[in-house]
Structure formats: structure tokens, C-alpha cells
PDB file of C-alpha atoms and ligand atoms in Angstrom:
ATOM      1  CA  UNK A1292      11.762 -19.308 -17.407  1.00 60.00           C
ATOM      2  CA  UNK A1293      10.911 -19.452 -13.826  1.00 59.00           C
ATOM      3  CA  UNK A1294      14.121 -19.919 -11.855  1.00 68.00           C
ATOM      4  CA  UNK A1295      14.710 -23.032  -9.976  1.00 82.00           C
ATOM      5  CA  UNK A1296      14.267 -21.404  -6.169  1.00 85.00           C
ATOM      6  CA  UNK A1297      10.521 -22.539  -7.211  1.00 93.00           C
ATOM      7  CA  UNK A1298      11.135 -26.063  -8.952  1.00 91.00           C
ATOM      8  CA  UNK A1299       9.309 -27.814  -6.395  1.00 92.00           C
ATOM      9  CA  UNK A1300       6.038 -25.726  -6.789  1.00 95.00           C
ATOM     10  CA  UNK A1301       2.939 -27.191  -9.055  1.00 95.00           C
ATOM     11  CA  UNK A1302       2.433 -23.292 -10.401  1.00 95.00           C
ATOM     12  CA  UNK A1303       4.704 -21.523 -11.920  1.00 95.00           C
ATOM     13  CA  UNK A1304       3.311 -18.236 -10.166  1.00 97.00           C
ATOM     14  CA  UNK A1305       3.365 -15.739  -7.572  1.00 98.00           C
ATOM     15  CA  UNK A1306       0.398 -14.785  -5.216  1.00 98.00           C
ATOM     16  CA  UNK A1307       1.059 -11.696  -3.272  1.00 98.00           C
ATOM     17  CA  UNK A1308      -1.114 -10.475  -0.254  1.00 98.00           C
ATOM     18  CA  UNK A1309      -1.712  -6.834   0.969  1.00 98.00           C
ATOM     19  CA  UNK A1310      -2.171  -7.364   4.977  1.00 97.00           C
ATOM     20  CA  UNK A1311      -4.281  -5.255   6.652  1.00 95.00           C
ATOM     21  CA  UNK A1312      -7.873  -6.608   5.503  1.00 96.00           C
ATOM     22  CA  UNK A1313      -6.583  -9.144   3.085  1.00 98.00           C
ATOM     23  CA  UNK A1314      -4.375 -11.803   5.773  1.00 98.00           C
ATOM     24  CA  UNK A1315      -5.967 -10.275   8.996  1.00 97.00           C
ATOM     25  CA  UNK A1316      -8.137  -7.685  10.547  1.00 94.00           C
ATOM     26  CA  UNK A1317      -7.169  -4.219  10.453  1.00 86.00           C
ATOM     27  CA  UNK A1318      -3.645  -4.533  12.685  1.00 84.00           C
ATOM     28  CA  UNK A1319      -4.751  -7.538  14.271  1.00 93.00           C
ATOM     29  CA  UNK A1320      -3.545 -11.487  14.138  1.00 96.00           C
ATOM     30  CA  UNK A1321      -4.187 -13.479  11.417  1.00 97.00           C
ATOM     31  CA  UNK A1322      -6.558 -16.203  12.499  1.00 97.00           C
ATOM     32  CA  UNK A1323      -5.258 -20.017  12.350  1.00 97.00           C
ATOM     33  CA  UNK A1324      -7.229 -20.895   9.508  1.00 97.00           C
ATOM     34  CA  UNK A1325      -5.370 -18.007   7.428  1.00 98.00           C
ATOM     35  CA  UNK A1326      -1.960 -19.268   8.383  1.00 97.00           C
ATOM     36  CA  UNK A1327      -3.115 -22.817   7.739  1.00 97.00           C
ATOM     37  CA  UNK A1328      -4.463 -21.971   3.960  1.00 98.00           C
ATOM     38  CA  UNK A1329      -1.292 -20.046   3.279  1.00 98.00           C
ATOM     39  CA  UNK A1330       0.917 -23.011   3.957  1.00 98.00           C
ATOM     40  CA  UNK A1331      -1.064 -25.023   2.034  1.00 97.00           C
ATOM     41  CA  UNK A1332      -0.828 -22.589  -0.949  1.00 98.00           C
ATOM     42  CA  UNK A1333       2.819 -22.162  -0.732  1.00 98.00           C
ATOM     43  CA  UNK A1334       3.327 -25.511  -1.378  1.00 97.00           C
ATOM     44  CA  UNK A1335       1.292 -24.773  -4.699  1.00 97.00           C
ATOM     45  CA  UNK A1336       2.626 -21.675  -5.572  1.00 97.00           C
ATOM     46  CA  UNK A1337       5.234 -19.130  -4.365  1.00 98.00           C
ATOM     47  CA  UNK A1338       3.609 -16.613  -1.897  1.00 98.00           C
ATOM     48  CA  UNK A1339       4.776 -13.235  -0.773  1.00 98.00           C
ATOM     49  CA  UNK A1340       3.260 -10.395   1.799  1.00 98.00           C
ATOM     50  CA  UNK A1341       3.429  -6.539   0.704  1.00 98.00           C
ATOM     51  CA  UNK A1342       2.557  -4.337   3.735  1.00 96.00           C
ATOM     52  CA  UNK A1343       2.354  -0.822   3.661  1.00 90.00           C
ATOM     53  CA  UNK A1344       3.694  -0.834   7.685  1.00 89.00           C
ATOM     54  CA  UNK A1345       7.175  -1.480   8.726  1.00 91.00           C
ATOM     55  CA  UNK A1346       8.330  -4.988   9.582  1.00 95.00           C
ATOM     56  CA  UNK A1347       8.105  -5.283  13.303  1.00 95.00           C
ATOM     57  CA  UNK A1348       3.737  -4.595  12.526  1.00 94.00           C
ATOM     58  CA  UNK A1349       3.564  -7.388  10.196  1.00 97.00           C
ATOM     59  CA  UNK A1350       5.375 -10.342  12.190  1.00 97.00           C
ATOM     60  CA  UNK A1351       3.305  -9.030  15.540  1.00 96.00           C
ATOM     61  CA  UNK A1352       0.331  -9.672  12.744  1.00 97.00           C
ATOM     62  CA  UNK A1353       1.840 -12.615  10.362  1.00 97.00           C
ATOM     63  CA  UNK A1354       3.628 -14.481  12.832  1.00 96.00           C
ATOM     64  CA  UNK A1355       6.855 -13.915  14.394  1.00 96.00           C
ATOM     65  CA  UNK A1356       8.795 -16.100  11.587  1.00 97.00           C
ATOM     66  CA  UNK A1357       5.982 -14.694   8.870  1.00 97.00           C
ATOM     67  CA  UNK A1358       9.709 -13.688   6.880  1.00 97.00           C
ATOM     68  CA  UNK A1359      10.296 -17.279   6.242  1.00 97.00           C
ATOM     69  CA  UNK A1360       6.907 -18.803   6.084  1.00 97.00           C
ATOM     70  CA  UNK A1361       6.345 -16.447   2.970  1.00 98.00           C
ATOM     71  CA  UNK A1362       8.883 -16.938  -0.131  1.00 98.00           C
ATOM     72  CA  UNK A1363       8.591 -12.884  -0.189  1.00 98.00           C
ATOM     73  CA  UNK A1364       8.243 -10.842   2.672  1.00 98.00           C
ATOM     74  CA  UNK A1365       7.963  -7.022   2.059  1.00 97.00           C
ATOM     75  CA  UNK A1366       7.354  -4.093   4.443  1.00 96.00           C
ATOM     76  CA  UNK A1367       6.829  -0.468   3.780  1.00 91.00           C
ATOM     77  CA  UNK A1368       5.616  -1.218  -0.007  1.00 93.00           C
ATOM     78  CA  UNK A1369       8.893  -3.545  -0.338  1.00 95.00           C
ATOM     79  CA  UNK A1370      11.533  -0.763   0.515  1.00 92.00           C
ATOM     80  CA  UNK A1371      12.011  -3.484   3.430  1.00 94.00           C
ATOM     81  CA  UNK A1372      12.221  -6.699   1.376  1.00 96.00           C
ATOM     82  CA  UNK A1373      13.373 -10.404   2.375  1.00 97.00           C
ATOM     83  CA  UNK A1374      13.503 -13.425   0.204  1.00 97.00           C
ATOM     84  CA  UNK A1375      13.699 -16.658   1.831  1.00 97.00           C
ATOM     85  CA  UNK A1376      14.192 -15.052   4.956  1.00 97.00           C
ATOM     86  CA  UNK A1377      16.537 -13.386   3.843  1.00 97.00           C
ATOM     87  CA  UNK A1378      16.937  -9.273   3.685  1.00 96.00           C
ATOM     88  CA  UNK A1379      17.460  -7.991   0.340  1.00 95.00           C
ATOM     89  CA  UNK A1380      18.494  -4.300  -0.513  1.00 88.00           C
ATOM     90  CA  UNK A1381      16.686  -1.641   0.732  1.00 81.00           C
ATOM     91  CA  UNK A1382      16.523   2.389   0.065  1.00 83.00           C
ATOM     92  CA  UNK A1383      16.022   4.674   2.485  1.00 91.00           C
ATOM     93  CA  UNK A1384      13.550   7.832   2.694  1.00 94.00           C
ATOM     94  CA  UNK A1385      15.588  10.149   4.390  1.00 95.00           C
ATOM     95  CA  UNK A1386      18.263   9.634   2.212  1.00 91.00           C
ATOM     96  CA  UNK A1387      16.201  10.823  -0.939  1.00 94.00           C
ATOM     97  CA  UNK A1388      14.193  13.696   0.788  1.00 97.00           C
ATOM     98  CA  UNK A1389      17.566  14.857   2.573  1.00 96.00           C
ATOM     99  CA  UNK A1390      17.967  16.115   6.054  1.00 97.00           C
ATOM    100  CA  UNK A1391      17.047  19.754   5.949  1.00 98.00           C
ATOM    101  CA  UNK A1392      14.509  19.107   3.657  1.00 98.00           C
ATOM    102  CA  UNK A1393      12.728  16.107   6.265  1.00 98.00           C
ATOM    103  CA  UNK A1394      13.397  18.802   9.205  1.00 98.00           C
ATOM    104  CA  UNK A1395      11.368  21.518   7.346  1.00 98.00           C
ATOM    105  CA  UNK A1396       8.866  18.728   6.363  1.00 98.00           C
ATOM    106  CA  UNK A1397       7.802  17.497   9.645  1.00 98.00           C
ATOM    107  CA  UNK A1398       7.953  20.568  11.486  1.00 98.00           C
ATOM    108  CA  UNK A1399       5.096  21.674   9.501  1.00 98.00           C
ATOM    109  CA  UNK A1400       3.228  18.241  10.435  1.00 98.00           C
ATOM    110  CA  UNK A1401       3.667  18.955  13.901  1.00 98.00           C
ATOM    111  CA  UNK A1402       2.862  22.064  13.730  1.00 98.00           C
ATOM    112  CA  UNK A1403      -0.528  21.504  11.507  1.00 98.00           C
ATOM    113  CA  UNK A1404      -1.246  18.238  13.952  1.00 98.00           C
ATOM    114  CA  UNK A1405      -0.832  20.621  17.129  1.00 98.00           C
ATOM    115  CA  UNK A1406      -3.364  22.816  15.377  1.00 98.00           C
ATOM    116  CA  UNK A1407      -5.801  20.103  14.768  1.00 97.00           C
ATOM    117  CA  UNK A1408      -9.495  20.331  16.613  1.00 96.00           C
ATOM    118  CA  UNK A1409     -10.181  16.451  17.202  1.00 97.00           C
ATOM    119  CA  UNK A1410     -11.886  14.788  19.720  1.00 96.00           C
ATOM    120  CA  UNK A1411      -8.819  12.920  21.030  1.00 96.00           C
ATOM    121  CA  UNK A1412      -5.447  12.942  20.572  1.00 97.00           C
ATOM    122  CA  UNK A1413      -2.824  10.294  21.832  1.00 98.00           C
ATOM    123  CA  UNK A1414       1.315   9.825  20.781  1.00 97.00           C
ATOM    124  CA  UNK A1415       3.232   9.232  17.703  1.00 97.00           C
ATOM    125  CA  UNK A1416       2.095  11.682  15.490  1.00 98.00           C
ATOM    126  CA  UNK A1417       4.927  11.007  12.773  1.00 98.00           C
ATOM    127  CA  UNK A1418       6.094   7.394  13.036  1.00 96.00           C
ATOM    128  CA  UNK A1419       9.672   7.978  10.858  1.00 95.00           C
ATOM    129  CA  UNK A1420      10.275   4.595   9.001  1.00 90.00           C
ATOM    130  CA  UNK A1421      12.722   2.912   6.084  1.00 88.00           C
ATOM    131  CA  UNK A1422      11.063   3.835   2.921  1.00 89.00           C
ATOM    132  CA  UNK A1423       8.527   6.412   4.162  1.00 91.00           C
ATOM    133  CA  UNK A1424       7.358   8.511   6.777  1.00 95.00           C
ATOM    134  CA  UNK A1425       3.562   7.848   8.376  1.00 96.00           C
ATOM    135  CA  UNK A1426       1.792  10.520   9.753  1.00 98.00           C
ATOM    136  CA  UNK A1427      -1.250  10.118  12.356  1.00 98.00           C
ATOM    137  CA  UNK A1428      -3.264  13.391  13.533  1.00 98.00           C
ATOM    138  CA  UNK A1429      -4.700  11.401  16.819  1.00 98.00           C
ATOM    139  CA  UNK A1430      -1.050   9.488  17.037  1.00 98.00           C
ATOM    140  CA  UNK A1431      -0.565   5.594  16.437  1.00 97.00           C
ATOM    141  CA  UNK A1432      -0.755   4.302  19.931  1.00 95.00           C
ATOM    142  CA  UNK A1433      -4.448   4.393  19.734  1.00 97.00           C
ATOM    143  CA  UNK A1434      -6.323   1.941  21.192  1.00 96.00           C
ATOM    144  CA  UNK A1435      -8.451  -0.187  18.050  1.00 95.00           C
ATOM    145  CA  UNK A1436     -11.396   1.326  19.751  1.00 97.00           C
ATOM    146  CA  UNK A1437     -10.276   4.852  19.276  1.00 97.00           C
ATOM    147  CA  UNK A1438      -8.985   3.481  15.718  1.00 97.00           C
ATOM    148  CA  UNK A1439     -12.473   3.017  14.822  1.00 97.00           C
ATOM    149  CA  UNK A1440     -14.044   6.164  15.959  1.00 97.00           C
ATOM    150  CA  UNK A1441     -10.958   8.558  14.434  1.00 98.00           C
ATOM    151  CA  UNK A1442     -11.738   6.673  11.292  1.00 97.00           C
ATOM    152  CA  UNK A1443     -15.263   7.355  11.618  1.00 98.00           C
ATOM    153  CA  UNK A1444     -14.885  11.023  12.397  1.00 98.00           C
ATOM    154  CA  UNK A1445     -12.856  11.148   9.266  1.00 98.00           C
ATOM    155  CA  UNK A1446     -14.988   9.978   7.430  1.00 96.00           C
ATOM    156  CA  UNK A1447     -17.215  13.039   7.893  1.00 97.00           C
ATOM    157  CA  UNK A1448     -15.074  15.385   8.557  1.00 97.00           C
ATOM    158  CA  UNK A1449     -12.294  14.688   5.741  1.00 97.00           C
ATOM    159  CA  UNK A1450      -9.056  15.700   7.617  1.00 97.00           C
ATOM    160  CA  UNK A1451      -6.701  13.877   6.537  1.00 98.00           C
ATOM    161  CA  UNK A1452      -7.615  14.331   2.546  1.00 96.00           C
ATOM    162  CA  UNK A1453      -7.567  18.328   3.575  1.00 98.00           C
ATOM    163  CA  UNK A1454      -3.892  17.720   5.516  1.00 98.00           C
ATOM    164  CA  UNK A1455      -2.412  15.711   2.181  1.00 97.00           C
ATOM    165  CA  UNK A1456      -4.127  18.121  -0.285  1.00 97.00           C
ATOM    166  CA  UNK A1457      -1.938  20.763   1.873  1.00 98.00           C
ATOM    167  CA  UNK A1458       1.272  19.044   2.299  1.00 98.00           C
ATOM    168  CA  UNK A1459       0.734  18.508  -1.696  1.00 97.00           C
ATOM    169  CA  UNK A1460       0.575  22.241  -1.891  1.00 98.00           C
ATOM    170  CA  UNK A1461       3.503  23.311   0.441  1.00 98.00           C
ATOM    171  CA  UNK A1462       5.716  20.520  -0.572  1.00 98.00           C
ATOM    172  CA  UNK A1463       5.175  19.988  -4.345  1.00 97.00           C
ATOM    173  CA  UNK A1464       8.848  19.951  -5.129  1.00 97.00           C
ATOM    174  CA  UNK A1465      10.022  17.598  -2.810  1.00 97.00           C
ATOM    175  CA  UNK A1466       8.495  14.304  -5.224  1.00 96.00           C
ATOM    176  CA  UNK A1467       6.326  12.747  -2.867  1.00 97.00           C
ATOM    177  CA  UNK A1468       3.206  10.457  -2.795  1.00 92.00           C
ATOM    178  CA  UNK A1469       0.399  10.885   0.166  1.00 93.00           C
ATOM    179  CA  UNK A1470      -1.243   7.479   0.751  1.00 88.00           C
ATOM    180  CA  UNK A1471      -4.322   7.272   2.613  1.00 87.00           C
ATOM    181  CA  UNK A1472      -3.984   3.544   3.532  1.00 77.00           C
ATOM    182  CA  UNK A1473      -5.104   2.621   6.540  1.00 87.00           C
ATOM    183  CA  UNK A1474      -7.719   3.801   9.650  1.00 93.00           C
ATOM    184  CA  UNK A1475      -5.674   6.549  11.214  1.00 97.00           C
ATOM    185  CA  UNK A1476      -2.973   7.952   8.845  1.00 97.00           C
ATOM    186  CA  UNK A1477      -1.390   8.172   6.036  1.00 95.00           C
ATOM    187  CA  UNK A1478       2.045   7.183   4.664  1.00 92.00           C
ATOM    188  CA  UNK A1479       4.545   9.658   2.623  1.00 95.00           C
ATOM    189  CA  UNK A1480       6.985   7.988   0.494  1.00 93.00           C
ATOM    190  CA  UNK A1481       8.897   9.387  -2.776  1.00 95.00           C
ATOM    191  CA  UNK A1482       7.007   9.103  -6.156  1.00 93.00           C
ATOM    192  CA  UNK A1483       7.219   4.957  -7.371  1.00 90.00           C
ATOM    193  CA  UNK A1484       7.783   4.333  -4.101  1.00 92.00           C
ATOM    194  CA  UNK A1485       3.779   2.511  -3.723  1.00 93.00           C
ATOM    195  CA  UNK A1486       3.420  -1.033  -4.015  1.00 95.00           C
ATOM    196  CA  UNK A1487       5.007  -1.549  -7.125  1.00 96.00           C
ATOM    197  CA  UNK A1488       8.098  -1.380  -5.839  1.00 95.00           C
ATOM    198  CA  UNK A1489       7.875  -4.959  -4.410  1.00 96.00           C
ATOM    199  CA  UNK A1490       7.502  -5.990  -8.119  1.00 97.00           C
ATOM    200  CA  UNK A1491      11.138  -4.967  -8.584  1.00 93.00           C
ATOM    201  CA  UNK A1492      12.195  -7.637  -6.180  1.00 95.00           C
ATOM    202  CA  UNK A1493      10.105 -10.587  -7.676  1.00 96.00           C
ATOM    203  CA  UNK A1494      10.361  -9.478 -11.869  1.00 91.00           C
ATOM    204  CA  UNK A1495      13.670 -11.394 -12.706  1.00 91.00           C
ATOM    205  CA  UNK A1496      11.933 -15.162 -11.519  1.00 92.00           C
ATOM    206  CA  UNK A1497       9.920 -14.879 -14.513  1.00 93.00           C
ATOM    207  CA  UNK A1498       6.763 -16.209 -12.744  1.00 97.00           C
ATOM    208  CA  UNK A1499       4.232 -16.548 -15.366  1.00 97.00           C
ATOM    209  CA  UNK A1500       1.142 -15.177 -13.449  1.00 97.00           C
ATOM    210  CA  UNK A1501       1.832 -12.846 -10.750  1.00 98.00           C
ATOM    211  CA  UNK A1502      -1.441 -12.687  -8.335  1.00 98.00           C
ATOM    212  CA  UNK A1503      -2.226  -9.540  -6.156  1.00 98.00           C
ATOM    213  CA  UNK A1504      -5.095  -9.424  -3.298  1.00 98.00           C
ATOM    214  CA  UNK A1505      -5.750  -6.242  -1.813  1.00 98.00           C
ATOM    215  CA  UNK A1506      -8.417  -4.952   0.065  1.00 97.00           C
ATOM    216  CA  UNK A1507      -7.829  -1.292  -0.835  1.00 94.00           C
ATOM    217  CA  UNK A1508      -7.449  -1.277  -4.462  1.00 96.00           C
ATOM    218  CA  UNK A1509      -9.889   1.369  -5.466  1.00 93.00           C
ATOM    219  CA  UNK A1510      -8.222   5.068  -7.268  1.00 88.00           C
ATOM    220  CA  UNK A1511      -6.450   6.525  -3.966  1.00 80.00           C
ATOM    221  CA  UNK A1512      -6.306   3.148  -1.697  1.00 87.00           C
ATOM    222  CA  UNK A1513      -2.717   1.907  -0.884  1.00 89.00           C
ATOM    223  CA  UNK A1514      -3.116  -0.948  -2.576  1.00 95.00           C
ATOM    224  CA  UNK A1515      -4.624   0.921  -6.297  1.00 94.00           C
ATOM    225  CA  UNK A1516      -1.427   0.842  -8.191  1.00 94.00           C
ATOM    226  CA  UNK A1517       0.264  -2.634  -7.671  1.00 97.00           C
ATOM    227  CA  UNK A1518      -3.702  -4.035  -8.373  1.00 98.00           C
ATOM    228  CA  UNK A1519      -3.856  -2.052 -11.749  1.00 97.00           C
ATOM    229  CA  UNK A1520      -0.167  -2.395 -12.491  1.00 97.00           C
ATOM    230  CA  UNK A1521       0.043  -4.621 -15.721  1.00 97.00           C
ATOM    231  CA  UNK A1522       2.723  -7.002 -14.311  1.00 97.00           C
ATOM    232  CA  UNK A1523       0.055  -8.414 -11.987  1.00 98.00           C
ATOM    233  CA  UNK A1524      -3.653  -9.918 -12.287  1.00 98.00           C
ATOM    234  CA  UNK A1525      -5.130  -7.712  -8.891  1.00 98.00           C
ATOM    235  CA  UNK A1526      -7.942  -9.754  -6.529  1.00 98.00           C
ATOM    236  CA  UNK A1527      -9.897  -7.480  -4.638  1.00 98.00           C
ATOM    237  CA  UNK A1528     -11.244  -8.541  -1.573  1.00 98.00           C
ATOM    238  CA  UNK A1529     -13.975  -7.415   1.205  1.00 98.00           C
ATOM    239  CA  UNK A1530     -12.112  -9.003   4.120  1.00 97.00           C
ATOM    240  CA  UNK A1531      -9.841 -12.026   4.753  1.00 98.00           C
ATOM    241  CA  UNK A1532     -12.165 -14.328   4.923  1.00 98.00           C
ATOM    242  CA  UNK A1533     -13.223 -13.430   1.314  1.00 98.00           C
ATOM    243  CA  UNK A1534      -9.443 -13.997   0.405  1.00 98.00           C
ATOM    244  CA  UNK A1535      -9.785 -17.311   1.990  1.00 98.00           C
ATOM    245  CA  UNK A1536     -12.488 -18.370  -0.361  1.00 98.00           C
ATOM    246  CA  UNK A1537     -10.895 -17.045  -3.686  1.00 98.00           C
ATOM    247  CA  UNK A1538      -7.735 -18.562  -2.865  1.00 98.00           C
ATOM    248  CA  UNK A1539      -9.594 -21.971  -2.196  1.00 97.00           C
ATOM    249  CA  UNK A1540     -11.784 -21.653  -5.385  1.00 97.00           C
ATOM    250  CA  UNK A1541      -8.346 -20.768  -7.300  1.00 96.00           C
ATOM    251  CA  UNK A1542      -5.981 -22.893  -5.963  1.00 95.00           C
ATOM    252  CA  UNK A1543      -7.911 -26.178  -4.175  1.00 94.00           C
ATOM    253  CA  UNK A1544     -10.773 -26.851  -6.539  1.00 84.00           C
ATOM    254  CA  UNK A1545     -10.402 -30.094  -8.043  1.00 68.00           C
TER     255      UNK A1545
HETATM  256  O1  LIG B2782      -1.583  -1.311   5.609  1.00 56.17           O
HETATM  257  C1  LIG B2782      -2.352  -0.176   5.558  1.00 56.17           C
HETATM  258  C2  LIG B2782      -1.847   0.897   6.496  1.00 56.17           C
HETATM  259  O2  LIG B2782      -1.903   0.417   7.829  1.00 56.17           O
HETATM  260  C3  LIG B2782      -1.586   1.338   8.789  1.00 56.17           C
HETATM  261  O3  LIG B2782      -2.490   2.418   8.714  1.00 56.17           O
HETATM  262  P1  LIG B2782      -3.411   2.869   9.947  1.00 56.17           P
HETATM  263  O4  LIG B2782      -2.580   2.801  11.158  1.00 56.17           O
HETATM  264  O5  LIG B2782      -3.836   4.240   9.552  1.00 56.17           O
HETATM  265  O6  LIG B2782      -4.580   1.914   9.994  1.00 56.17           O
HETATM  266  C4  LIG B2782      -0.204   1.918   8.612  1.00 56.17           C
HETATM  267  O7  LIG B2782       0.757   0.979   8.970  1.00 56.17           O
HETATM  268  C5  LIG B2782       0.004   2.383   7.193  1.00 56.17           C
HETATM  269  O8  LIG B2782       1.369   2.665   7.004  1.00 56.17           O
HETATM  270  C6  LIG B2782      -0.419   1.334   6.203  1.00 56.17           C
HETATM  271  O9  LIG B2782      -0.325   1.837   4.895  1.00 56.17           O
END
């Protein structure tokens, strides 16, 4: 049975929304008309966010009060997680990798990024957050510009699949996952730690359908194993606007 938090909704589901290419351009707003459809689905159905970056990235993106405009809000897979607005339990990486171990870890990053031949390199190689670590060989205060021609350049040249198959190799005791998410990096979180773990959060409401979109959902994207997980019915989608017009075919059709 669903629990009352959701009497008042017509569905007795839960439609959940990667961010980055699903709600909004690549870290960039989403547009009015997104916002607009959400609210109009939430009174429908309950509605929850699942970004792979940390929490600060997805309000600058979502909306500053995105945390209570969505029933669920979860950053950093869900190891940041709010219901309602508010914060539910979290774990933290750095307490399951340990200190020395994390030390030994990202001196080796640094040391491999330092190494790296690439046209450009800016700041914030490692960006050290909650549930995971994200790592960046030309550093995440790039300008989108510079977004777009590292990810292009990676495309051909295949650095960060070499750097992961590496750190897979020098670190295959320590139990983690390498996702290679977004434009410019990838994250490094403990095995389960994708995704799914948002579903831990949501699976006692007994929603009957739960709904993922994701943009990424293909074997390897950040967004593969919450699509294919069989709790959820996945939605994969080209860009937000092509979320915008499942969701209205879905949801507003009469
Ligand atoms: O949401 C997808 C990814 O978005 C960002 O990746 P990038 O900066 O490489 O485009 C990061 O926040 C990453 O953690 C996240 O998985």
C-alpha cells in the first residue's frame, strides 16, 4: 500500500529524473517550461531528482528550493537524500575507503593527472564529495566551452577509460566503482553505491510503478543500473526536451 505522504496524488507512482540531459542541459538551468511541467506532474504523481553531482550543482541547476519542489531530492546517486525537504541519512565515502587508504588513492590521481599531455588544464582535479570522490584530468572549473572540447578530445583520445581501467588495476581491493558520467570526469564511489541507492530511500512507500528517465542509460553510463534495475520501468531520453514530451504523452494525454 502506498503510504499516505502521497494520498492526494491521482497515481500511485514515482517518476524519478537523472539531471544532467534529462531536467536541463549539461550543468546548466532548467528552462521555465521544465519547471512548469514538473509542477504540473507532481500534482499527478510523486516526483524525485537523482543526480550524480553533489547538492549545491543541482539547486544552482533545479532551482534554489528544487529540495522541496521535488517529493525526493537526491545528490551524489542518493548518498545525499531529502524527502520533503527534508535530509534523510546519509553515508559517507571516506568513512568506507578509510583515511590512509583515500591519501594513497588520490595521491596517485594527482600524480597520474600531473602526468597527463592535454591541451588545457584548469583547477579542481579531485572534487572530494559525500558519497564519492569525482575526478577531472582538465579540473572542474572549466568554462562549458572548454567542457565541450575536453569532451571532444576524449572522445578520440580515450583518457579517461585508460585512467579508470588503471585505477581499476592499482586499486582493485579497495571495492570501488569508476563512473564515466558526465563531460569532464568521472565519479568513484564504493560498489552499490550507483543510482540504485536512491531506491533504498523511496522502496518502503510501496509506489506501484516507479518511473526512471535518464539520458545516460546505456552499459557504462551513470545512469545504466538504476534504468535496468528491476524495481523501476527506465525512460531513456535524447535531451530534456524529449523528457518533456514523454512525460506529456504519459501523464497529460486525455
Ligand atoms: O550527472 C552526470 C555527471 O555530471 C558531472 O560530470 P561532468 O562534470 O564530467 O560533466 C559530475 O557532477 C558528475 O559527478 C556527474 O556524474
Amino acid at each position: 500500500m502506498v503510504s499516505d505522504a502521497f494520498a492526494d496524488r491521482k497515481f500511485k507512482k514515482l517518476v524519478l529524473f537523472d539531471v544532467d540531459g534529462t531536467l536541463s542541459l549539461a550543468r546548466q538551468s532548467a528552462s521555465p517550461e521544465m519547471i512548469a511541467l514538473l509542477r504540473d506532474l507532481r500534482k499527478l504523481s510523486a516526483i524525485g531528482f537523482v543526480g550524480g553531482s553533489d547538492m549545491v550543482k543541482i539547486l544552482e541547476q533545479l532551482g534554489s528550493n528544487a529540495t522541496e519542489e521535488f517529493d525526493y531530492a537526491f545528490a551524489e546517486n542518493g548518498l545525499t537524500a531529502y524527502k520533503f525537504g527534508k535530509p534523510l541519512e546519509s553515508q559517507s565515502f571516506i568513512k568506507f575507503v578509510g583515511e590512509e587508504r583515500y591519501k594513497k588513492l588520490v595521491s596517485f590521481i594527482l600524480h597520474y593527472i600531473a602526468d597527463m599531455d592535454i591541451p588545457i588544464k584548469r583547477g579542481t582535479f579531485v572534487e572530494f564529495r559525500n558519497g564519492m570522490i569525482n575526478v577531472s584530468p582538465i579540473g572542474r572549473n572549466a568554462t562549458i566551452a572548454e567542457r565541450l572540447d575536453f569532451q571532444a578530445y576524449d572522445k578520440e583520445h580515450g583518457l579517461r577509460e585508460k585512467f579508470v581501467k588503471i585505477l581499476q588495476e592499482k586499486f582493485a581491493d579497495y571495492g570501488l566503482t569508476y563512473s564515466i558520467g558526465g563531460q569532464i570526469s568521472f565519479d568513484v564511489f564504493p560498489h552499490g553505491w550507483d543510482k540504485t541507492y536512491a531506491l533504498n530511500h523511496v522502496q518502503d512507500e510501496g509506489f506501484e510503478e516507479i518511473h526512471f528517465f535518464g539520458d545516460k542509460t546505456y552499459k557504462g553510463g551513470n545512469d545504466y543500473e538504476i534504468f535496468s534495475d528491476p524495481r523501476t520501468i527506465g525512460h531513456t531520453v535524447s535531451s530534456p526536451a524529449d523528457t518533456q514530451r514523454i512525460l506529456k504523452e504519459m501523464f497529460f494525454q486525455s
